Short mmCIF file of C-alpha atoms (C1' of nucleotides) in Angstrom, two decimals:
data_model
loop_
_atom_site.label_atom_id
_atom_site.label_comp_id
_atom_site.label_asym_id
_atom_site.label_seq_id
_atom_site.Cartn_x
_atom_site.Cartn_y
_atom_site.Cartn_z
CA UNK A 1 15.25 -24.17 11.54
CA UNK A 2 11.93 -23.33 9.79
CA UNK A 3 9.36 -24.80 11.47
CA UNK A 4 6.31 -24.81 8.34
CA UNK A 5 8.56 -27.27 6.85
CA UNK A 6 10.33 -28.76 9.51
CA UNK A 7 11.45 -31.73 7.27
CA UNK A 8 14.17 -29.41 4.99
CA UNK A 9 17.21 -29.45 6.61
CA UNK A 10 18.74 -26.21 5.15
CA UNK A 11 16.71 -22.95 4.23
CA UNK A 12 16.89 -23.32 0.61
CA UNK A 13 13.97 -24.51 -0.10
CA UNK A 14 11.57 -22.34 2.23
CA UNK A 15 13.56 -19.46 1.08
CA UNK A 16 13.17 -19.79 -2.47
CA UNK A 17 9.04 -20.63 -1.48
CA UNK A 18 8.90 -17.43 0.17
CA UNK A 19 10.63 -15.50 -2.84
CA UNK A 20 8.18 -17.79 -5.09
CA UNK A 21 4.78 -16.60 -3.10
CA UNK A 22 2.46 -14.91 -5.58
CA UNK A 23 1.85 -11.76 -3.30
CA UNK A 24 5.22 -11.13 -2.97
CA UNK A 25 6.18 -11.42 -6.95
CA UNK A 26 3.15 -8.82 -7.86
CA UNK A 27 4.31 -6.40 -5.02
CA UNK A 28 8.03 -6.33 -5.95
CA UNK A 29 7.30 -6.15 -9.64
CA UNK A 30 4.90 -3.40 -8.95
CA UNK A 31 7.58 -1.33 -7.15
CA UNK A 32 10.37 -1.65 -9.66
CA UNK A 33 7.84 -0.49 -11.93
CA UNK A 34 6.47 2.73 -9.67
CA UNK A 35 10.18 3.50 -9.43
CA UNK A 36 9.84 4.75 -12.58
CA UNK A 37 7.34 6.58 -12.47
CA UNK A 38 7.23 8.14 -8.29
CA UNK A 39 10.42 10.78 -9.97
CA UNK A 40 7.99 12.44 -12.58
CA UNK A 41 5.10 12.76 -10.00
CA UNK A 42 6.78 14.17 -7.07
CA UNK A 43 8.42 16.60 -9.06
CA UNK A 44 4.36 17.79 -8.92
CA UNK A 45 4.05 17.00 -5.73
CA UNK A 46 1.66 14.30 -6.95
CA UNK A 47 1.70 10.92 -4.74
CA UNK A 48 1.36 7.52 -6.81
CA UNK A 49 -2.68 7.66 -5.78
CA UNK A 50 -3.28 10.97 -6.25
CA UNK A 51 -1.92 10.58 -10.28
CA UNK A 52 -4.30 7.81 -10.15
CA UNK A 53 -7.54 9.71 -9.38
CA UNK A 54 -6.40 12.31 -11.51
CA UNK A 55 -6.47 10.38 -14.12
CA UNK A 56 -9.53 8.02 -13.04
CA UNK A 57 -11.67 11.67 -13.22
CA UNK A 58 -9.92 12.71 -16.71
CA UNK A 59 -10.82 9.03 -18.36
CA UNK A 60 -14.35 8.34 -17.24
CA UNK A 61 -15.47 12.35 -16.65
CA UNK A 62 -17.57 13.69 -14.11
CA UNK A 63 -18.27 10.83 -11.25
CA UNK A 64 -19.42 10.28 -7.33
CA UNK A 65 -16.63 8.87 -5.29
CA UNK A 66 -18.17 6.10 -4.92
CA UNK A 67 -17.85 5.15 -8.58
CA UNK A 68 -14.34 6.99 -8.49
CA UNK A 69 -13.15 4.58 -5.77
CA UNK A 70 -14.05 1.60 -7.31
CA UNK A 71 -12.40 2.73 -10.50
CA UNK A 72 -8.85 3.71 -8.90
CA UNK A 73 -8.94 0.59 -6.15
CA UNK A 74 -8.94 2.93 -2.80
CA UNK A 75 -11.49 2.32 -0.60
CA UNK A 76 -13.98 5.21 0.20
CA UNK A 77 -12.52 6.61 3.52
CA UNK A 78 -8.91 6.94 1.81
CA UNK A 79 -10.47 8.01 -1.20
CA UNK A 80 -12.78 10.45 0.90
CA UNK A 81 -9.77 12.15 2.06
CA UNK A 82 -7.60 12.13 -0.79
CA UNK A 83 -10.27 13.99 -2.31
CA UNK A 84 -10.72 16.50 0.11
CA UNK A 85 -7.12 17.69 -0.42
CA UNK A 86 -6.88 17.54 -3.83
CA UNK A 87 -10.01 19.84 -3.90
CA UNK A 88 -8.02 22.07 -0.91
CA UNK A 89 -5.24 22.26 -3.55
CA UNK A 90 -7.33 23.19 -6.31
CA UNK A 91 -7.61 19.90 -8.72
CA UNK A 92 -11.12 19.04 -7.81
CA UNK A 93 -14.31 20.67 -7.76
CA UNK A 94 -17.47 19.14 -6.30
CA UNK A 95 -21.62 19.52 -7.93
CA UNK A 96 -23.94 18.65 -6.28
CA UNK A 97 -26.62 16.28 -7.08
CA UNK A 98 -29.87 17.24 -7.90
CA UNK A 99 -30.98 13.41 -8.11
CA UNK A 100 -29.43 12.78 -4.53
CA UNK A 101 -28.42 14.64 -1.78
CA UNK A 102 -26.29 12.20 -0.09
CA UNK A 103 -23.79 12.12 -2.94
CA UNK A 104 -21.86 15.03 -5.12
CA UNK A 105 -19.92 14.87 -8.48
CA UNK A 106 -16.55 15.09 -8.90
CA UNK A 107 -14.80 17.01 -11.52
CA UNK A 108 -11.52 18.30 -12.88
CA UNK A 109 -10.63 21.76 -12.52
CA UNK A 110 -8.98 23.52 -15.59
CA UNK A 111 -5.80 23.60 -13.23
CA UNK A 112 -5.69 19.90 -12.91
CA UNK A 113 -6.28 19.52 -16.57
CA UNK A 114 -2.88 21.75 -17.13
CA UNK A 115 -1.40 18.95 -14.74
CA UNK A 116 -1.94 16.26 -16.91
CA UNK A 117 -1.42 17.89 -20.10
CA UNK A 118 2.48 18.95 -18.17
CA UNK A 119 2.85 15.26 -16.38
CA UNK A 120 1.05 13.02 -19.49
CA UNK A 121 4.37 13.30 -22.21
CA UNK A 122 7.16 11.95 -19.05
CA UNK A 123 4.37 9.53 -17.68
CA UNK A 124 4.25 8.28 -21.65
CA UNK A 125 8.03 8.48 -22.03
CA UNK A 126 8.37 6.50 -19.21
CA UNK A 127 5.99 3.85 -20.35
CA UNK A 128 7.55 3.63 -23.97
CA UNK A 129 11.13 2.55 -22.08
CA UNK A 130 9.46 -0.29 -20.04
CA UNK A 131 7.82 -1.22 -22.92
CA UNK A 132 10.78 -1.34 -25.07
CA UNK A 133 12.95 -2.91 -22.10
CA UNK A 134 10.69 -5.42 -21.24
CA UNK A 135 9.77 -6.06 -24.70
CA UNK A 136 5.83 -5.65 -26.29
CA UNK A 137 4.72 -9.25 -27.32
CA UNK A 138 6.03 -10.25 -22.67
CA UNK A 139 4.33 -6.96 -22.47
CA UNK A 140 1.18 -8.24 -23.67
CA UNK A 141 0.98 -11.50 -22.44
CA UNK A 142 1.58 -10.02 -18.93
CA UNK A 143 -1.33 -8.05 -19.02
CA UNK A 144 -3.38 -11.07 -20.71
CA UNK A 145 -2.42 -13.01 -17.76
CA UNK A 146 -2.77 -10.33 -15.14
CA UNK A 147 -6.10 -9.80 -16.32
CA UNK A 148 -6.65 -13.67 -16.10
CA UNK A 149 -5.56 -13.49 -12.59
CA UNK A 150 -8.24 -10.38 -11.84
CA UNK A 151 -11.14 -12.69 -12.44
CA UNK A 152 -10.57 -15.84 -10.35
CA UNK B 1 -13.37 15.96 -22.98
CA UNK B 2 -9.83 14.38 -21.80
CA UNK B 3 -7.40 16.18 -21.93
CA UNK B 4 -4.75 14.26 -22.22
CA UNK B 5 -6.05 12.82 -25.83
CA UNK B 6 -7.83 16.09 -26.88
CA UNK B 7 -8.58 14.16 -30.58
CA UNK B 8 -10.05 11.27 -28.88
CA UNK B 9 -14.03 12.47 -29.83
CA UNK B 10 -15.43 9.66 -27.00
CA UNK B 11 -13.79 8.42 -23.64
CA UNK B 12 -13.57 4.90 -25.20
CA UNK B 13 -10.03 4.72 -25.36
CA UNK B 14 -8.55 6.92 -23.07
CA UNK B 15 -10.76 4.44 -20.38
CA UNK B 16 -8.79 1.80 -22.04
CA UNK B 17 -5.80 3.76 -21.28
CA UNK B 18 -6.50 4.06 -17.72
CA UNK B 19 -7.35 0.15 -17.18
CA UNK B 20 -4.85 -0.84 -19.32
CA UNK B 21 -1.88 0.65 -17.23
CA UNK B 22 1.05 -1.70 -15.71
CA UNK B 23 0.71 -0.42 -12.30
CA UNK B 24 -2.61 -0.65 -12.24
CA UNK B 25 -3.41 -4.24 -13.22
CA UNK B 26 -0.69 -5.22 -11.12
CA UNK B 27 -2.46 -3.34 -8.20
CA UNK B 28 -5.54 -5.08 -9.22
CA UNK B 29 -4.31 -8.20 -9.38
CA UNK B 30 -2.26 -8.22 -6.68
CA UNK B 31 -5.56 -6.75 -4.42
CA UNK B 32 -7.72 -10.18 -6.29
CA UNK B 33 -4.90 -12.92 -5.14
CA UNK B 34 -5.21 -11.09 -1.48
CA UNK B 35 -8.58 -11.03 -0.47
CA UNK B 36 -8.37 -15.07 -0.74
CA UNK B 37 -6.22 -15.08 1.54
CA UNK B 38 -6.70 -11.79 3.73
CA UNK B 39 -9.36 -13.90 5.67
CA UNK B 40 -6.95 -16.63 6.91
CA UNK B 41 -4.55 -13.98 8.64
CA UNK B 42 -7.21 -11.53 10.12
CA UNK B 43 -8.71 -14.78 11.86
CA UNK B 44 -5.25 -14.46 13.91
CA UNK B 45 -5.29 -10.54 13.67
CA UNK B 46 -2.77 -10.38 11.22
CA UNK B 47 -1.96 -8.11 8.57
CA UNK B 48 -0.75 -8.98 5.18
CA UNK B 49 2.16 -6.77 5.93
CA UNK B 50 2.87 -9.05 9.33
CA UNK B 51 2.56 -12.30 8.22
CA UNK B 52 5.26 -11.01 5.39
CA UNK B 53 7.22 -10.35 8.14
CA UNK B 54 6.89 -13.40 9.80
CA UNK B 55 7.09 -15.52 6.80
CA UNK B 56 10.53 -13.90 5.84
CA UNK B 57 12.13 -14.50 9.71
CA UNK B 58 11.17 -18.26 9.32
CA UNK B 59 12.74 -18.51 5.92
CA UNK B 60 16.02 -16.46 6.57
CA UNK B 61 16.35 -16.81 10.13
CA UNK B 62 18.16 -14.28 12.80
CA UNK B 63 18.71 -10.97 10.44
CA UNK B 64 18.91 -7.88 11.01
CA UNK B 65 16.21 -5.29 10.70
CA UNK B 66 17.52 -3.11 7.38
CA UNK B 67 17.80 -6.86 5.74
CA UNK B 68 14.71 -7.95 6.59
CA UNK B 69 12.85 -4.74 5.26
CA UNK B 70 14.29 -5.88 1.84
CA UNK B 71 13.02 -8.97 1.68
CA UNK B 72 9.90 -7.99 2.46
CA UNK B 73 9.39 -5.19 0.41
CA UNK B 74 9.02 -2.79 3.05
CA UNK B 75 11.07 0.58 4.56
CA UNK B 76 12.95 0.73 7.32
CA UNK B 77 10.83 3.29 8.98
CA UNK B 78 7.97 0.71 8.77
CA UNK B 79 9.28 -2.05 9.96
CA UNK B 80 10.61 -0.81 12.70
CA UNK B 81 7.08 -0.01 13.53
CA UNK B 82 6.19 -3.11 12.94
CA UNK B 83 8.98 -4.99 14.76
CA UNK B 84 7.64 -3.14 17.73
CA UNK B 85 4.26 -4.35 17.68
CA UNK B 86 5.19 -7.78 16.50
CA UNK B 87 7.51 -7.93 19.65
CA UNK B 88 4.80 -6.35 22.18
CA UNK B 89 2.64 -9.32 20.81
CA UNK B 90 5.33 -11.65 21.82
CA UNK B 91 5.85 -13.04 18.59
CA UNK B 92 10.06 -11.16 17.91
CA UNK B 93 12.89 -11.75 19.76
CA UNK B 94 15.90 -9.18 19.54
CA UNK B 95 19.47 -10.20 20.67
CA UNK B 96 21.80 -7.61 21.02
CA UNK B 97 24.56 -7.91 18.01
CA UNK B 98 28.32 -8.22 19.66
CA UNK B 99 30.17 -7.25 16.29
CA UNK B 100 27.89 -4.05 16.05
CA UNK B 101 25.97 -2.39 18.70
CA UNK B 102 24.15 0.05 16.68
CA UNK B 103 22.10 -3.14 15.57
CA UNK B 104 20.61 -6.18 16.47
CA UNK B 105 19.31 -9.66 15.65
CA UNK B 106 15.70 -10.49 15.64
CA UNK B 107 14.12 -13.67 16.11
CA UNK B 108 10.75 -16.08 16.31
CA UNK B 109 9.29 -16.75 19.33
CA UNK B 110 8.17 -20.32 20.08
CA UNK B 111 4.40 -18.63 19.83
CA UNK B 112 5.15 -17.32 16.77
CA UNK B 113 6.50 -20.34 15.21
CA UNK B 114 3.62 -22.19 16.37
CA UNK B 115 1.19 -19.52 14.61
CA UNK B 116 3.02 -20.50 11.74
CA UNK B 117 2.31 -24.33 11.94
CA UNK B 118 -1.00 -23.12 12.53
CA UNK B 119 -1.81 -20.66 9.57
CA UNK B 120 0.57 -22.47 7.18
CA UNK B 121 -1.65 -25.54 6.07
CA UNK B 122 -4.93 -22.93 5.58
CA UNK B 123 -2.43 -20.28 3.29
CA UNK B 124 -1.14 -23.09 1.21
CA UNK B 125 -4.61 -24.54 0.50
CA UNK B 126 -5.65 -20.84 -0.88
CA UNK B 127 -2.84 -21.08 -2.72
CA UNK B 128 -3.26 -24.29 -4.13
CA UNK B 129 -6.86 -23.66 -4.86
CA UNK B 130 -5.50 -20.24 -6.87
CA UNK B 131 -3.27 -22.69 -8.64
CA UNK B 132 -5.92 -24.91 -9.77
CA UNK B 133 -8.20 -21.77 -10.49
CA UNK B 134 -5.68 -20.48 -12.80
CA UNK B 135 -4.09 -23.22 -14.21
CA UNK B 136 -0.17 -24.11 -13.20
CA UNK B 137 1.42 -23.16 -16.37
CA UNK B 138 0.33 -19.63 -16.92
CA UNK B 139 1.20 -19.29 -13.04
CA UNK B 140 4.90 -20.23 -13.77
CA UNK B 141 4.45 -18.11 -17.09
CA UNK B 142 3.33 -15.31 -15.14
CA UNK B 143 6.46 -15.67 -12.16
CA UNK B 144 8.58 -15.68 -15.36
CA UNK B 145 7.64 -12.03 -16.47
CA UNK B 146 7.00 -10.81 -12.74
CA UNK B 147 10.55 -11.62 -12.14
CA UNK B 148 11.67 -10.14 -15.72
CA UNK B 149 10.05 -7.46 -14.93
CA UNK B 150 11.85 -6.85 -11.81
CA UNK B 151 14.82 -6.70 -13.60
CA UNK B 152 13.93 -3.61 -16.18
"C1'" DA C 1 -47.82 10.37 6.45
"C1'" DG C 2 -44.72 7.76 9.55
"C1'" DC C 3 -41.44 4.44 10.65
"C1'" DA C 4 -37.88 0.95 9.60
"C1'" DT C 5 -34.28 -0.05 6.72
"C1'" DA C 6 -30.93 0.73 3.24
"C1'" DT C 7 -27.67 3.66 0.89
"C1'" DA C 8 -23.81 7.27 0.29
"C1'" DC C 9 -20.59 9.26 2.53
"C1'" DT C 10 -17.73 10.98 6.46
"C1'" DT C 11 -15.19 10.52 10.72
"C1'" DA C 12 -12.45 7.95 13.99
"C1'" DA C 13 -8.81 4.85 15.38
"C1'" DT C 14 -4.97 2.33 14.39
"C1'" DA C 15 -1.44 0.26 11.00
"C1'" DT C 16 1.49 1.06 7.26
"C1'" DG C 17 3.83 4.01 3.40
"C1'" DT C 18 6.89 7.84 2.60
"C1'" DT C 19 10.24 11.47 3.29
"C1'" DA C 20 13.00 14.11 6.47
"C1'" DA C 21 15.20 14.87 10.74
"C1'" DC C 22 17.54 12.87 14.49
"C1'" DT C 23 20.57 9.67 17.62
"C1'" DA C 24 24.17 6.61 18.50
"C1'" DA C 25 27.74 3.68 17.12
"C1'" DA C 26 31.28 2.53 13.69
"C1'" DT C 27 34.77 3.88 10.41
"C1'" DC C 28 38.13 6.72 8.31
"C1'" DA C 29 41.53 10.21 7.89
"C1'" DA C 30 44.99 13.29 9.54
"C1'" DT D 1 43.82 9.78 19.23
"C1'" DT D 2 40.79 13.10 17.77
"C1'" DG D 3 37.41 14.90 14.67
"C1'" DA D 4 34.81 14.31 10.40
"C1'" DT D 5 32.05 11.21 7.97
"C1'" DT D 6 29.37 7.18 7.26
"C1'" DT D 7 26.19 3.67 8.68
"C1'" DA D 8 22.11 1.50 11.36
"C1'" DG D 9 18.04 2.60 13.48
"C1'" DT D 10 14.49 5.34 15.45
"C1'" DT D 11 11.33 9.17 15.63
"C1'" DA D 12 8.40 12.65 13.53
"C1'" DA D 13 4.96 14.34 10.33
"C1'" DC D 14 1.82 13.58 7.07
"C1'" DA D 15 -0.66 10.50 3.42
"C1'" DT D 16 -2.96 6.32 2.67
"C1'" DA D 17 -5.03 1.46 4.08
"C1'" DT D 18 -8.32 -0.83 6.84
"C1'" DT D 19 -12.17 -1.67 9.85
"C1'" DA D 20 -15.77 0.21 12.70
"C1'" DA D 21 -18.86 3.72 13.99
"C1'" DG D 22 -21.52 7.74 12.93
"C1'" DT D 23 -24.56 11.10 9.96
"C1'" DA D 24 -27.73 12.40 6.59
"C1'" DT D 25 -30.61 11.33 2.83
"C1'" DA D 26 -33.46 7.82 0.13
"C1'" DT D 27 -36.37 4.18 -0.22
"C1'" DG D 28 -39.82 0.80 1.08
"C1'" DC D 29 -43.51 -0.76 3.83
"C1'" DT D 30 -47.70 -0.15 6.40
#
DNA sequence: AGCATATACTTAATATGTTAACTAAATCAA
DNA sequence: TTGATTTAGTTAACATATTAAGTATATGCT
């Protein structure tokens, strides 16, 4: 018997309420959609976060990881170590910062530039099917509302 | 320069790009709905990833622990981490399975049904107020292309 | 200048995500 | 019935998420 709804004698209802929870809805639809796309990355031994600052650095250029963090939502001590590896494996560089100290900028070396020149056409590919599967005009009233959603 | 749109002259739309992508809004979105309710379930020092798990019990009832990883969206390896825990803290119940002993059936605890009575009303307030926020119909538009999209 | 406070980041500790290896029980085939 | 294979779970190893604590530099006040 569910007890949060103690009144509904079978499980129907609670079921279908726990299936219906907004969380729940964004995080499935999120994986079906990263199933896509986890194939092309690992083939570069590239995890789902690591495309992400990879991409974060090629879009808005050199940045602190402060900035960088906020951009790919990771918090800093994830981000701080993701980092750290990616400049171990040779995608990252660090400059320092005359105006500060405390902080460095982040940069893309020429290696991880080849990355996403190699991973950018599958990544795309990839896109264009969900796109056409899912259909453009859904497409773009998902993202309206998803925005919406961003902002409450 | 990016260079994964070596003709765009400015970063304007390859930023776009970057904020525009599905997994990423849904990520965003997903992270906005969450810390409304994020409070709630640390105030009983629970994760978003238990109270999923406790959630699911209640509405399915005694299942096993590969079936309950599906409906919560989580792997095996996981949640039997998490099982653990959520037993040590008194909240599981496992019964050994008769037709199959590699397995067995897990359970609520009284305590954690009551935590559920308890953190119930709070959770669908939050929600409630995210309904009003956002306004019903674009919620139930938005379930309608989450679940589409689960489908692709 | 000198001290208190704030800021930027790192490190630590623990939980969860992810893939691979491993264990034990169930099933299937000869 | 025995041996190979499959299935259900756990454990291991490492990456990331989350909160708290720690470190170094900047800034503001006196």
């Amino acid at each position: 018997m569910n007890v949060a709804n103690i009144e509904v004698k079978d499980k129907t209802l609670k079921i279908r309420d726990f299936e219906h929870s907004l969380p729940m809805a964004l995080l499935r639809a999120r994986e079906t959609v990263m199933q896509h796309f986890r194939p092309i990355l690992s083939e570069h031994d590239l995890t789902e976060q690591n495309w992400r600052v990879l991409r974060a650095l090629d879009s808005f250029g050199e940045t602190d990881i402060s900035t960088l963090a906020k951009h790919c939502c990771v918090l800093l001590p994830s981000m701080s170590g993701m980092v750290k590896r990616l400049e171990a494996r040779g995608y990252i560089e660090r400059t320092s910062n005359s105006q500060d100290q405390r902080s460095s900028l982040l940069s893309l070396t020429e290696s991880a530039q080849q990355l996403i020149l190699d991973v950018s056409p599958h990544s795309e590919a990839t896109y264009k099917a969900i796109e056409e599967s899912f259909g453009k005009e859904d497409l773009e009233k998902l993202y309206e509302l998803l925005f919406k959603l961003e902002k409450i």
